[in-house]
mmCIF file with all atom_site columns, C-alpha atoms in Angstrom:
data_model
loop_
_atom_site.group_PDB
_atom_site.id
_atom_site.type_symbol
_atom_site.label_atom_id
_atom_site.label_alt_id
_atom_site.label_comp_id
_atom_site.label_asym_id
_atom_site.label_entity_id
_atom_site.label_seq_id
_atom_site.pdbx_PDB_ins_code
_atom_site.Cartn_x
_atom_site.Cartn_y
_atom_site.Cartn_z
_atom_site.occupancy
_atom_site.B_iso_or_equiv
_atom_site.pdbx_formal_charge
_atom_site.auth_seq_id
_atom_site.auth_comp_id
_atom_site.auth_asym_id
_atom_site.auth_atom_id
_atom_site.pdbx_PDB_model_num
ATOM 1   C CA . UNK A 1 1   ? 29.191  -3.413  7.468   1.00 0.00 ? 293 UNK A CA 1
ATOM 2   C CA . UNK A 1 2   ? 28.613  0.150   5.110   1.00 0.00 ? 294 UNK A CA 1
ATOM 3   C CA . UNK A 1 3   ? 27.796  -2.287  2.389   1.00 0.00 ? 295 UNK A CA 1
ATOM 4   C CA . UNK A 1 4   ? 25.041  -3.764  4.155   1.00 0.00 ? 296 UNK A CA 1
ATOM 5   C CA . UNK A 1 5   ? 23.213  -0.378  5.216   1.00 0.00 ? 297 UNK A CA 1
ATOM 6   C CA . UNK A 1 6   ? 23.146  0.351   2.038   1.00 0.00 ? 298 UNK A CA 1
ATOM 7   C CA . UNK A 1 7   ? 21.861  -2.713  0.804   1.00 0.00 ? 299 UNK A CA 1
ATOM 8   C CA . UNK A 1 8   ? 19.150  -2.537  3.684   1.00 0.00 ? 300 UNK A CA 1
ATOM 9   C CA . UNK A 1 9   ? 18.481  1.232   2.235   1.00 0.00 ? 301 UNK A CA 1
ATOM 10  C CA . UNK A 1 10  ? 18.028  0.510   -1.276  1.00 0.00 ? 302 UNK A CA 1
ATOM 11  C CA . UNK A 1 11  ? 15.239  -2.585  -0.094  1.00 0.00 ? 303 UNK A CA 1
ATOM 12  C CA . UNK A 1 12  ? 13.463  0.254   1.355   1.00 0.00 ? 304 UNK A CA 1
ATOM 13  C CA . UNK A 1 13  ? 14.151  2.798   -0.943  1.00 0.00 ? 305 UNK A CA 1
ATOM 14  C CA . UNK A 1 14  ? 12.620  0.959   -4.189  1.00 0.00 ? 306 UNK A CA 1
ATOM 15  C CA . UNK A 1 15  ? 9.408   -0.584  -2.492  1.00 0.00 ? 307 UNK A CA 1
ATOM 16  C CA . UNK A 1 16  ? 8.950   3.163   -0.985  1.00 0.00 ? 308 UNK A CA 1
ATOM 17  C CA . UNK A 1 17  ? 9.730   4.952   -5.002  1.00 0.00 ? 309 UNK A CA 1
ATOM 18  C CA . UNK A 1 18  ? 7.045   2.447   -5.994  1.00 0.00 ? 310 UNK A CA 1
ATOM 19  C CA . UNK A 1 19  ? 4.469   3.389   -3.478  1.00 0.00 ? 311 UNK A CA 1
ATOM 20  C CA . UNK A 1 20  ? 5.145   6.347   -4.104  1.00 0.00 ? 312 UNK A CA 1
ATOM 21  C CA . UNK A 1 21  ? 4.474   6.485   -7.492  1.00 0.00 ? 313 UNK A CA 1
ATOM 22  C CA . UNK A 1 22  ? 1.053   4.532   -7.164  1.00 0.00 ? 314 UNK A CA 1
ATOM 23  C CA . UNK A 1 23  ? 0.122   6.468   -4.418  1.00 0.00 ? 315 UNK A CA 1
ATOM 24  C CA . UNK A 1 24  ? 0.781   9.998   -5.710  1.00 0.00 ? 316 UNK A CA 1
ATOM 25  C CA . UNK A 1 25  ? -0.777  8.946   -9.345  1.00 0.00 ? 317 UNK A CA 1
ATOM 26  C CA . UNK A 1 26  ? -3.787  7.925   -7.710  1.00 0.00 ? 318 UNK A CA 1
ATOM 27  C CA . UNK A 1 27  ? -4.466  10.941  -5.351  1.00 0.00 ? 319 UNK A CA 1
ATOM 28  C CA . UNK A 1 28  ? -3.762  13.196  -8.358  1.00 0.00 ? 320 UNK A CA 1
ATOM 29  C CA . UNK A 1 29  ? -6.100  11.211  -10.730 1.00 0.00 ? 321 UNK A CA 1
ATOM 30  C CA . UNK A 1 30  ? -9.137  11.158  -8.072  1.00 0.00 ? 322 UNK A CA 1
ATOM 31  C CA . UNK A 1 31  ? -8.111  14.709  -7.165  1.00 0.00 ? 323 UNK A CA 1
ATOM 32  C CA . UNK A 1 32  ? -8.393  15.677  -11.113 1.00 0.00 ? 324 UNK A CA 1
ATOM 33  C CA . UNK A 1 33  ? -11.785 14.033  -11.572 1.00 0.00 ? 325 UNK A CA 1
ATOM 34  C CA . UNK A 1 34  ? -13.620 14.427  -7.989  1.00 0.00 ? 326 UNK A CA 1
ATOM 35  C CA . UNK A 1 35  ? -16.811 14.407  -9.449  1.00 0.00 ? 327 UNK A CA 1
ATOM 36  C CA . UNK A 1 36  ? -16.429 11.107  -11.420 1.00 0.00 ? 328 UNK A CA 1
ATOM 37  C CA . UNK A 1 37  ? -14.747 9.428   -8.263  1.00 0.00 ? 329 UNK A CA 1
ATOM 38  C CA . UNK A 1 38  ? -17.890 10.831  -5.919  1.00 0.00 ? 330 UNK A CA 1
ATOM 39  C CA . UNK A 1 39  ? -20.475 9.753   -8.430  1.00 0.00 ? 331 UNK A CA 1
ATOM 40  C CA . UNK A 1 40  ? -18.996 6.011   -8.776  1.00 0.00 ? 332 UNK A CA 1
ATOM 41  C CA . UNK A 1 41  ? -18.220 5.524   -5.542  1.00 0.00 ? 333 UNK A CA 1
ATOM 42  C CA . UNK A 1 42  ? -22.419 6.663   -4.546  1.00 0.00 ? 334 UNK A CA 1
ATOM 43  C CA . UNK A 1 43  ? -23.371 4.074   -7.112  1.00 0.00 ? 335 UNK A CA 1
ATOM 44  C CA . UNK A 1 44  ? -21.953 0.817   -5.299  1.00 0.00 ? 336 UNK A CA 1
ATOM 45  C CA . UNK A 1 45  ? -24.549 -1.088  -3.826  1.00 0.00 ? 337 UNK A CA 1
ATOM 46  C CA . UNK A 1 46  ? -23.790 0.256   -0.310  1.00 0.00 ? 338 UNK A CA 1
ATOM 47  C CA . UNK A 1 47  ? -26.485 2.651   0.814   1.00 0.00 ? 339 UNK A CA 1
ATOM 48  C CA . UNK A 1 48  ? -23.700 4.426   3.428   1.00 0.00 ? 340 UNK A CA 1
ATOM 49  C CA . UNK A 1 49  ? -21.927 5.035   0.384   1.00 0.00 ? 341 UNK A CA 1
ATOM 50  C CA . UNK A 1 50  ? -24.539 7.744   -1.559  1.00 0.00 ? 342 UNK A CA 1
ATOM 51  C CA . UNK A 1 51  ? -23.811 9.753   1.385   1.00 0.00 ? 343 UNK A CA 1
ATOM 52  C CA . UNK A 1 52  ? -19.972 8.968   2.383   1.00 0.00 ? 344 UNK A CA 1
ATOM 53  C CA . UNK A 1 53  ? -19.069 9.778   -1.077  1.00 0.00 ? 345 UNK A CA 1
ATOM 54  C CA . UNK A 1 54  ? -18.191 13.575  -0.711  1.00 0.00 ? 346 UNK A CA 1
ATOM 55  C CA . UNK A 1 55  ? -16.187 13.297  2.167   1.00 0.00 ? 347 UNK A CA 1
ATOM 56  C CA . UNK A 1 56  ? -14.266 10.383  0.705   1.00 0.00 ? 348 UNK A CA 1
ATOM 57  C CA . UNK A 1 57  ? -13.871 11.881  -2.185  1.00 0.00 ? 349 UNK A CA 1
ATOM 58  C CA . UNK A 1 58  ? -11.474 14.522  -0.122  1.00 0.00 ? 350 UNK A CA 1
ATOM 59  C CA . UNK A 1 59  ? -10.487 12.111  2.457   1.00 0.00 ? 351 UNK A CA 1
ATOM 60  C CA . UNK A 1 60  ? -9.258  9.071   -0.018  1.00 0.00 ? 352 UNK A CA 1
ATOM 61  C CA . UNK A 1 61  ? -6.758  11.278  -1.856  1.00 0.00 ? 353 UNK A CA 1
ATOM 62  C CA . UNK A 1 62  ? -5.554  13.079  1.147   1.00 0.00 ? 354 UNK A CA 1
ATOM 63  C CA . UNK A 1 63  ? -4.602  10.196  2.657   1.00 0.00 ? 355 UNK A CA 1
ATOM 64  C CA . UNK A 1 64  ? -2.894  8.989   -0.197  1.00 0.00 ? 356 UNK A CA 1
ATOM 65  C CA . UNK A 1 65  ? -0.943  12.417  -0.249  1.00 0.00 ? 357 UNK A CA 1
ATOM 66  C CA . UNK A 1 66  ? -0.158  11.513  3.232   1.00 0.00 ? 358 UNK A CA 1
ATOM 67  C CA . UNK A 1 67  ? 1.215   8.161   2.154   1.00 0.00 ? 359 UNK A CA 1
ATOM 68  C CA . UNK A 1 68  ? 3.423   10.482  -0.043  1.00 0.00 ? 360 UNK A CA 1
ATOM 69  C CA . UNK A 1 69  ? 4.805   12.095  2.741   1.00 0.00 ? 361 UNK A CA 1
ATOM 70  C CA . UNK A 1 70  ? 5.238   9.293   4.890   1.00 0.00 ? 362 UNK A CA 1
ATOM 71  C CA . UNK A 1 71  ? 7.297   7.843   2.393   1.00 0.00 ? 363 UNK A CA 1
ATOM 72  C CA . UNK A 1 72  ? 9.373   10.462  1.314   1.00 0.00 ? 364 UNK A CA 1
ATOM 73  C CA . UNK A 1 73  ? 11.234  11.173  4.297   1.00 0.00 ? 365 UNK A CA 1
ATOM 74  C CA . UNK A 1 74  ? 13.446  8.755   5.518   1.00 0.00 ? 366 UNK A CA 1
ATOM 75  C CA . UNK A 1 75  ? 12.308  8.917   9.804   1.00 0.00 ? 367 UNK A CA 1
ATOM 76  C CA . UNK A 1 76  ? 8.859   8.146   8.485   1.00 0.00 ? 368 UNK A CA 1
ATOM 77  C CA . UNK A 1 77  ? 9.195   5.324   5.496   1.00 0.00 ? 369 UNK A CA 1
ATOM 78  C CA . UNK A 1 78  ? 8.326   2.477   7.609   1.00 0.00 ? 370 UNK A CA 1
ATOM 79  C CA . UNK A 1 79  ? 5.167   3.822   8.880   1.00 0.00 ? 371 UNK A CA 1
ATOM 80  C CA . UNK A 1 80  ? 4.344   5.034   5.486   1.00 0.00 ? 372 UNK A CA 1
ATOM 81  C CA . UNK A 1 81  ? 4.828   1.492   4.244   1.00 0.00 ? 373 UNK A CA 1
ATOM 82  C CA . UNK A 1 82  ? 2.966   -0.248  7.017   1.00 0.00 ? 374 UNK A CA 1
ATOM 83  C CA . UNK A 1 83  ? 0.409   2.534   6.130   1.00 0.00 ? 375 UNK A CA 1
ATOM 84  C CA . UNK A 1 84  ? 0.828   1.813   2.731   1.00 0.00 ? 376 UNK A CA 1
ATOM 85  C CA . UNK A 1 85  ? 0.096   -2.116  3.175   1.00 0.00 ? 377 UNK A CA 1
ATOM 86  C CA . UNK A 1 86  ? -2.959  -1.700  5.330   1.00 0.00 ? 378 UNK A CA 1
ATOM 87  C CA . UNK A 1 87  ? -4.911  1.068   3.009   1.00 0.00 ? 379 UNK A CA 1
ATOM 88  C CA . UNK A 1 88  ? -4.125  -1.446  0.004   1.00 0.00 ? 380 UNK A CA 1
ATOM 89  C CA . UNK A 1 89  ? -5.928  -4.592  2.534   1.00 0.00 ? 381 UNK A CA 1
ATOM 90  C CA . UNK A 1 90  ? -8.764  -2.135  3.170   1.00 0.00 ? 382 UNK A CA 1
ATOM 91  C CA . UNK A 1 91  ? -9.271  -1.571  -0.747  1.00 0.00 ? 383 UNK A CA 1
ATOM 92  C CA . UNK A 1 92  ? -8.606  -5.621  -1.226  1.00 0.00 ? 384 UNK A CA 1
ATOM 93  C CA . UNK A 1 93  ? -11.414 -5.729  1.460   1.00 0.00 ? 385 UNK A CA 1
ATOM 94  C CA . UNK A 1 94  ? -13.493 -3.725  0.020   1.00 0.00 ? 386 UNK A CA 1
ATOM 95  C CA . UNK A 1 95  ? -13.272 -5.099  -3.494  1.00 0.00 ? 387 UNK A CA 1
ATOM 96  C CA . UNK A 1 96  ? -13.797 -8.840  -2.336  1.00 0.00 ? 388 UNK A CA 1
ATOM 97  C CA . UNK A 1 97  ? -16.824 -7.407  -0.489  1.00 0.00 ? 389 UNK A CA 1
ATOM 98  C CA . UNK A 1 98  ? -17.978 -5.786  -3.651  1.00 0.00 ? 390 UNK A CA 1
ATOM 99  C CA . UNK A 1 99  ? -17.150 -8.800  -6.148  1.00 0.00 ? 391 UNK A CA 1
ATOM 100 C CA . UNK A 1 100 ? -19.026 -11.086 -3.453  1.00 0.00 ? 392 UNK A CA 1
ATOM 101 C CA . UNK A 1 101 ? -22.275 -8.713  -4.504  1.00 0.00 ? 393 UNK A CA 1
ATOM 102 C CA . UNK A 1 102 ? -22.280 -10.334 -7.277  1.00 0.00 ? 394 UNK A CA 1
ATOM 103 C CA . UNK A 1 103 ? -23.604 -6.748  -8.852  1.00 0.00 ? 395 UNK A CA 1
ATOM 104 C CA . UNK A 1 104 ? -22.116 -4.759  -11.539 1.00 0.00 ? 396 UNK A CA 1
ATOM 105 C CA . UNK A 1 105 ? -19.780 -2.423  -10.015 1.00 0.00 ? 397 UNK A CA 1
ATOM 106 C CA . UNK A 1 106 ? -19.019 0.651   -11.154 1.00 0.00 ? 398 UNK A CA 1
ATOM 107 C CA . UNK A 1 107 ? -14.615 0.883   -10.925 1.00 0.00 ? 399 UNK A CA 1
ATOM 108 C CA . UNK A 1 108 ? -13.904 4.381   -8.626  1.00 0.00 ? 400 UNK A CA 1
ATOM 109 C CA . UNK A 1 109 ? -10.209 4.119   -9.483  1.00 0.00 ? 401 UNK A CA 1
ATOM 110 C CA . UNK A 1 110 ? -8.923  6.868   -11.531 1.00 0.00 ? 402 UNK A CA 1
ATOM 111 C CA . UNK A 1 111 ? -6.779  6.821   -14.747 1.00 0.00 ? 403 UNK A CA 1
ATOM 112 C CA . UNK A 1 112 ? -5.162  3.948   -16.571 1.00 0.00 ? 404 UNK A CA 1
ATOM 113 C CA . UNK A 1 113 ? -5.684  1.677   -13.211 1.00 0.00 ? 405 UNK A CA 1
ATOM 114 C CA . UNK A 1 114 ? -9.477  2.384   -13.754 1.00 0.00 ? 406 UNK A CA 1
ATOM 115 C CA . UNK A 1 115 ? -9.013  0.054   -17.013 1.00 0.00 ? 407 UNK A CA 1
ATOM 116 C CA . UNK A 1 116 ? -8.200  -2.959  -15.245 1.00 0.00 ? 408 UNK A CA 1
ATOM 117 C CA . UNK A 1 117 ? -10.741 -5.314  -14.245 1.00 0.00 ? 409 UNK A CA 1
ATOM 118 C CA . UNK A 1 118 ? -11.870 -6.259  -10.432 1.00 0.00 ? 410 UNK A CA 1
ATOM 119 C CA . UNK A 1 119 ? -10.085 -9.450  -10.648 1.00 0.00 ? 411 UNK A CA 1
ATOM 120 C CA . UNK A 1 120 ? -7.012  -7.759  -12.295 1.00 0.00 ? 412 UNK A CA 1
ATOM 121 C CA . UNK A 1 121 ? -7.459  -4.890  -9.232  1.00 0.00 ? 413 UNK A CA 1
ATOM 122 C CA . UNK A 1 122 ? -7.372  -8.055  -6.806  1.00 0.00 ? 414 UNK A CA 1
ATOM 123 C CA . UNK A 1 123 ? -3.875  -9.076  -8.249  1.00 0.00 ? 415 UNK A CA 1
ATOM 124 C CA . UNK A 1 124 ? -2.771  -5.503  -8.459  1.00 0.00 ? 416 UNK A CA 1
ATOM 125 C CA . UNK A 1 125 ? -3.541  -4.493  -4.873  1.00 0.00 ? 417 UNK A CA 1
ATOM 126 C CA . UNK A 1 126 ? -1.896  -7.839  -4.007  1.00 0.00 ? 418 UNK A CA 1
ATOM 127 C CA . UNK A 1 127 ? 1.499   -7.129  -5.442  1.00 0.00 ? 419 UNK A CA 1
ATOM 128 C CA . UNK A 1 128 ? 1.637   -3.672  -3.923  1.00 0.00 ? 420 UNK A CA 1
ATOM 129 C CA . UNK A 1 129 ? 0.822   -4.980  -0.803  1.00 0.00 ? 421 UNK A CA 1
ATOM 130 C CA . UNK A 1 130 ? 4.032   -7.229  -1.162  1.00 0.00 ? 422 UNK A CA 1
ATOM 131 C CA . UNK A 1 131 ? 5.705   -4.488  -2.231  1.00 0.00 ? 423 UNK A CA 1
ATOM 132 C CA . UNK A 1 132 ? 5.212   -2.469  0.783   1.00 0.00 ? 424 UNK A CA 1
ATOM 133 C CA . UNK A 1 133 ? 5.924   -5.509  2.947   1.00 0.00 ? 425 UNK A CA 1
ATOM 134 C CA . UNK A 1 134 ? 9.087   -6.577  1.666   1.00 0.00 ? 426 UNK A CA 1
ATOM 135 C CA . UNK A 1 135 ? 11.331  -4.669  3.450   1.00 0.00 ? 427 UNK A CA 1
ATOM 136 C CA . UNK A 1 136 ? 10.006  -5.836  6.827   1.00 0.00 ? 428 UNK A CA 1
ATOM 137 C CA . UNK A 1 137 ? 10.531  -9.148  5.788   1.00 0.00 ? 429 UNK A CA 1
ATOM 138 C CA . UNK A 1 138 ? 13.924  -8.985  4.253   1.00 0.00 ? 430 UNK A CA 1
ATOM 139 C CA . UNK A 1 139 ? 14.517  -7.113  7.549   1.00 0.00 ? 431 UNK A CA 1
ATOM 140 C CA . UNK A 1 140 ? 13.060  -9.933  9.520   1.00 0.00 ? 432 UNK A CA 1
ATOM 141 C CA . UNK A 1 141 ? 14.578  -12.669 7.706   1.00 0.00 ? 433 UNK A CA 1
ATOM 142 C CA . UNK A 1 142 ? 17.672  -11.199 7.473   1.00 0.00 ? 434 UNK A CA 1
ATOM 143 C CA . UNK A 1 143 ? 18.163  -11.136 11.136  1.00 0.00 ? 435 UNK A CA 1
ATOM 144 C CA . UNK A 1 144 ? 16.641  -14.299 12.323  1.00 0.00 ? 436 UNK A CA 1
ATOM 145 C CA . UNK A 1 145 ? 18.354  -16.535 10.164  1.00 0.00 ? 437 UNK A CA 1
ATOM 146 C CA . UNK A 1 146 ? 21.619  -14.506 9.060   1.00 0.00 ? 438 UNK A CA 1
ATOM 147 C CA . UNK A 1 147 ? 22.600  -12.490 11.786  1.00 0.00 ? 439 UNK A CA 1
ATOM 148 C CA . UNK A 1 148 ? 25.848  -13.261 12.459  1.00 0.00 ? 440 UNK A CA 1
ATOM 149 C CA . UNK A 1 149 ? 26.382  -12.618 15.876  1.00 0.00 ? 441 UNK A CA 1
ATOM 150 C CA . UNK A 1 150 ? 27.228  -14.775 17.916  1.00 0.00 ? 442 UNK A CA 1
ATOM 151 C CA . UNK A 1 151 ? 27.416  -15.349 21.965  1.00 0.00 ? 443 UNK A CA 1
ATOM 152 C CA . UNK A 1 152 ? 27.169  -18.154 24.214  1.00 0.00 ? 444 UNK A CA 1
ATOM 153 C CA . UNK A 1 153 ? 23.990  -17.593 25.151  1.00 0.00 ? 445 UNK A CA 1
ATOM 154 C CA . UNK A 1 154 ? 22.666  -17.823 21.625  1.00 0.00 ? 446 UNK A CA 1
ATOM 155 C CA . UNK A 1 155 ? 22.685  -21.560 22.033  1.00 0.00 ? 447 UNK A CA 1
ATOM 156 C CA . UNK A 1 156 ? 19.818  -21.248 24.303  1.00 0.00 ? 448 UNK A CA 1
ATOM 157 C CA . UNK A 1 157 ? 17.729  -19.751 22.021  1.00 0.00 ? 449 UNK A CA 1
#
């Protein structure tokens, strides 16, 4: 039974380390260049964006730095990757919505993820979203078909 808390640990652990790293990278990298973050994001083709910029300039990276926190402490690593999963469908959201302009977009991302292109941010965003959802579904999966309990009333299930 020890060996499989740890084993349920360590499929937290990693996804979290991950997250972790993306998420603190890319609070630091917006953080580092505000102005070039601000300016990109007020030159997407979304006129609420010239004047959101500012403030999401702060507010992006803080809650990144949030999503740091979260996952860095075991009582809150869940939340931070349920957190974690639905920022990354917000920015898969918002990039589909931005690819579907069919204008040329200018990438707000900071550092080396800034080289990728929007297709290539698609995929990313996509793994990291299964990244942050893989321990819920081990989890899940783990208990509804390998639980190995049983009781009489099981059968009734």
């Amino acid at each position: 039974m020890k060996t499989k808390g740890r084993l349920n640990e360590f499929i937290t652990f990693i996804p979290a380390v991950l997250l972790l790293m993306l998420w603190g990278y890319a609070a630091v990298s917006k953080i580092a260049e505000y102005n070039k973050f601000v300016l990109q994001m007020q030159l997407a083709p979304v006129p609420l964006m010239k004047l959101a910029g500012p403030v999401l300039g702060w507010l992006v990276p803080a809650v990144e730095l949030l999503l740091v926190l979260l996952l860095l402490k075991d009582k809150f690593r869940i939340v931070g990757l349920w957190s974690s999963f639905f920022l990354l469908l917000v920015f898969e959201i918002y990039i589909t919505v931005m690819l579907s302009s069919g204008l040329h977009l200018p990438c707000t991302c900071g550092g080396l993820i800034s080289k990728l292109q929007w297709k290539e941010h698609l995929i990313f965003n996509a793994i990291f979203m299964l990244v942050a959802l893989f321990p819920m579904a081990y989890t899940w999966i783990n208990h509804k078909f390998f639980s190995s309990r049983y009781s009489p009333r099981s059968i009734y299930k």
